[in-house]
Every structure is written in structure tokens, then in C-alpha cells.
Amino acid sequence: MGDNHIVVETTSANIICGYFNPDHSVADIVTDISQALQQVSDVSKPLILGGDFNARTDRPTDKTDDLLGFLQSEDLWLQNDPIIPTYLCHNGQSTIDLMFSTPSARCVACNVKTGTSSPLRKHHPVITTWRLRHVQRKQEDIRKLATHRQGPSVSQSRM
């Protein structure tokens, strides 16, 4: 387990959760997520990645673009609405709590729980419902994916 993530493997899916404080660079986030992906032993299972990435999708920056590009190269796709705020405080709001998945984990419902009863203070939970499909991958595809996951691939010019 890395400093910023936890990996949970179940019989039907792999789940990675993470927290990255605002000071983390995109290179730090990509390195940590890459380490988490390397911990996954069965890449044929659906993969769900969620957490507080402190990379705004409501007002994208280079950090956001690089993070989303890296995750898409890993076949992980943003599932929650990039505009609906997940963090609200006295001086503003942003969308920084994000859910991603591989295509074999189809998100059938994704909502941000709003209101004054949020147990996470300024963060509003992203509630998701998934339909999971175990994908039989060819051994050659698994080797390619494992080779691709050996290291992060983010442009060094933006870090």
C-alpha cells in the first residue's frame, strides 16, 4: 500500500481509493496510482478508482488534463459529472472527488449527495451503483497491460 491509496481486491472487482492533498503534483499522483495498479493481481476484473484527487474537473488545469490523460491511457474513465461540485465551503466550490472505472465496471447511477447532513463536512459523497462484468482477457493482452503499468507516463514538462 502506498502513502495515499488503498487497494481492495474482491471476487468481482478491484477497488482503489486514494487521497491526494492539494500540494501533490500530477507526477506524484500518477506515481502513486501506478503503484496501486501494479498491486492488482487479476487485471481481468473490473476496476473502480475513486477518491479526492484535488484536480478540478469543473475548471480544468494542466494538472487535471494530465491526470485524466494518464487515467484514460490505463482505460479508466471518469464516471461522475465533471461539473457537479463535490466540495463546498465558505469561499467556493469545486469538483475534486472523482470516480473512475474500466469499461467492464459500468456505472449505472452516479449522484452527489448534497444537503446539510453530509458526514464529511465540506466534501459531499459521490454515491455510485455499478454493474460489473468479468472480462476474459487473452494472456497477450494481460502482458501488454502489465508492461504498460510498469511506470507512469506523464509529460515531464508540466511537472
Short mmCIF file of N, CA, C and O in Angstrom, two decimals, residues 63-74 76 153:
data_model
loop_
_atom_site.label_atom_id
_atom_site.label_comp_id
_atom_site.label_asym_id
_atom_site.label_seq_id
_atom_site.Cartn_x
_atom_site.Cartn_y
_atom_site.Cartn_z
N LYS A 63 -2.84 20.17 -14.61
CA LYS A 63 -2.82 19.03 -13.68
C LYS A 63 -3.99 18.10 -13.98
O LYS A 63 -3.81 16.88 -14.07
N THR A 64 -5.18 18.67 -14.14
CA THR A 64 -6.37 17.87 -14.44
C THR A 64 -6.23 17.15 -15.77
O THR A 64 -6.49 15.95 -15.87
N ASP A 65 -5.81 17.89 -16.79
CA ASP A 65 -5.67 17.31 -18.14
C ASP A 65 -4.66 16.16 -18.14
O ASP A 65 -4.90 15.12 -18.75
N ASP A 66 -3.52 16.36 -17.46
CA ASP A 66 -2.51 15.30 -17.41
C ASP A 66 -3.01 14.08 -16.64
O ASP A 66 -2.78 12.94 -17.05
N LEU A 67 -3.71 14.32 -15.53
CA LEU A 67 -4.25 13.20 -14.74
C LEU A 67 -5.28 12.42 -15.55
O LEU A 67 -5.21 11.19 -15.63
N LEU A 68 -6.23 13.12 -16.17
CA LEU A 68 -7.26 12.44 -16.96
C LEU A 68 -6.63 11.70 -18.14
O LEU A 68 -7.05 10.59 -18.48
N GLY A 69 -5.63 12.30 -18.78
CA GLY A 69 -4.94 11.63 -19.89
C GLY A 69 -4.26 10.35 -19.44
O GLY A 69 -4.36 9.31 -20.12
N PHE A 70 -3.59 10.40 -18.30
CA PHE A 70 -2.94 9.20 -17.77
C PHE A 70 -3.98 8.12 -17.47
O PHE A 70 -3.82 6.96 -17.85
N LEU A 71 -5.06 8.49 -16.77
CA LEU A 71 -6.07 7.50 -16.40
C LEU A 71 -6.74 6.91 -17.64
O LEU A 71 -7.01 5.70 -17.68
N GLN A 72 -6.99 7.72 -18.65
CA GLN A 72 -7.57 7.19 -19.88
C GLN A 72 -6.61 6.22 -20.57
O GLN A 72 -7.03 5.22 -21.15
N SER A 73 -5.30 6.48 -20.47
CA SER A 73 -4.33 5.54 -21.04
C SER A 73 -4.33 4.21 -20.31
O SER A 73 -3.90 3.20 -20.84
N GLU A 74 -4.83 4.22 -19.07
CA GLU A 74 -4.98 2.99 -18.28
C GLU A 74 -6.38 2.40 -18.43
O GLU A 74 -6.75 1.50 -17.69
N LEU A 76 -9.18 3.88 -17.70
CA LEU A 76 -10.02 4.33 -16.59
C LEU A 76 -10.71 5.63 -17.01
O LEU A 76 -10.04 6.59 -17.41
N SER A 153 3.45 7.49 -17.14
CA SER A 153 3.76 8.11 -18.41
C SER A 153 3.10 9.47 -18.49
O SER A 153 2.05 9.64 -19.06
#
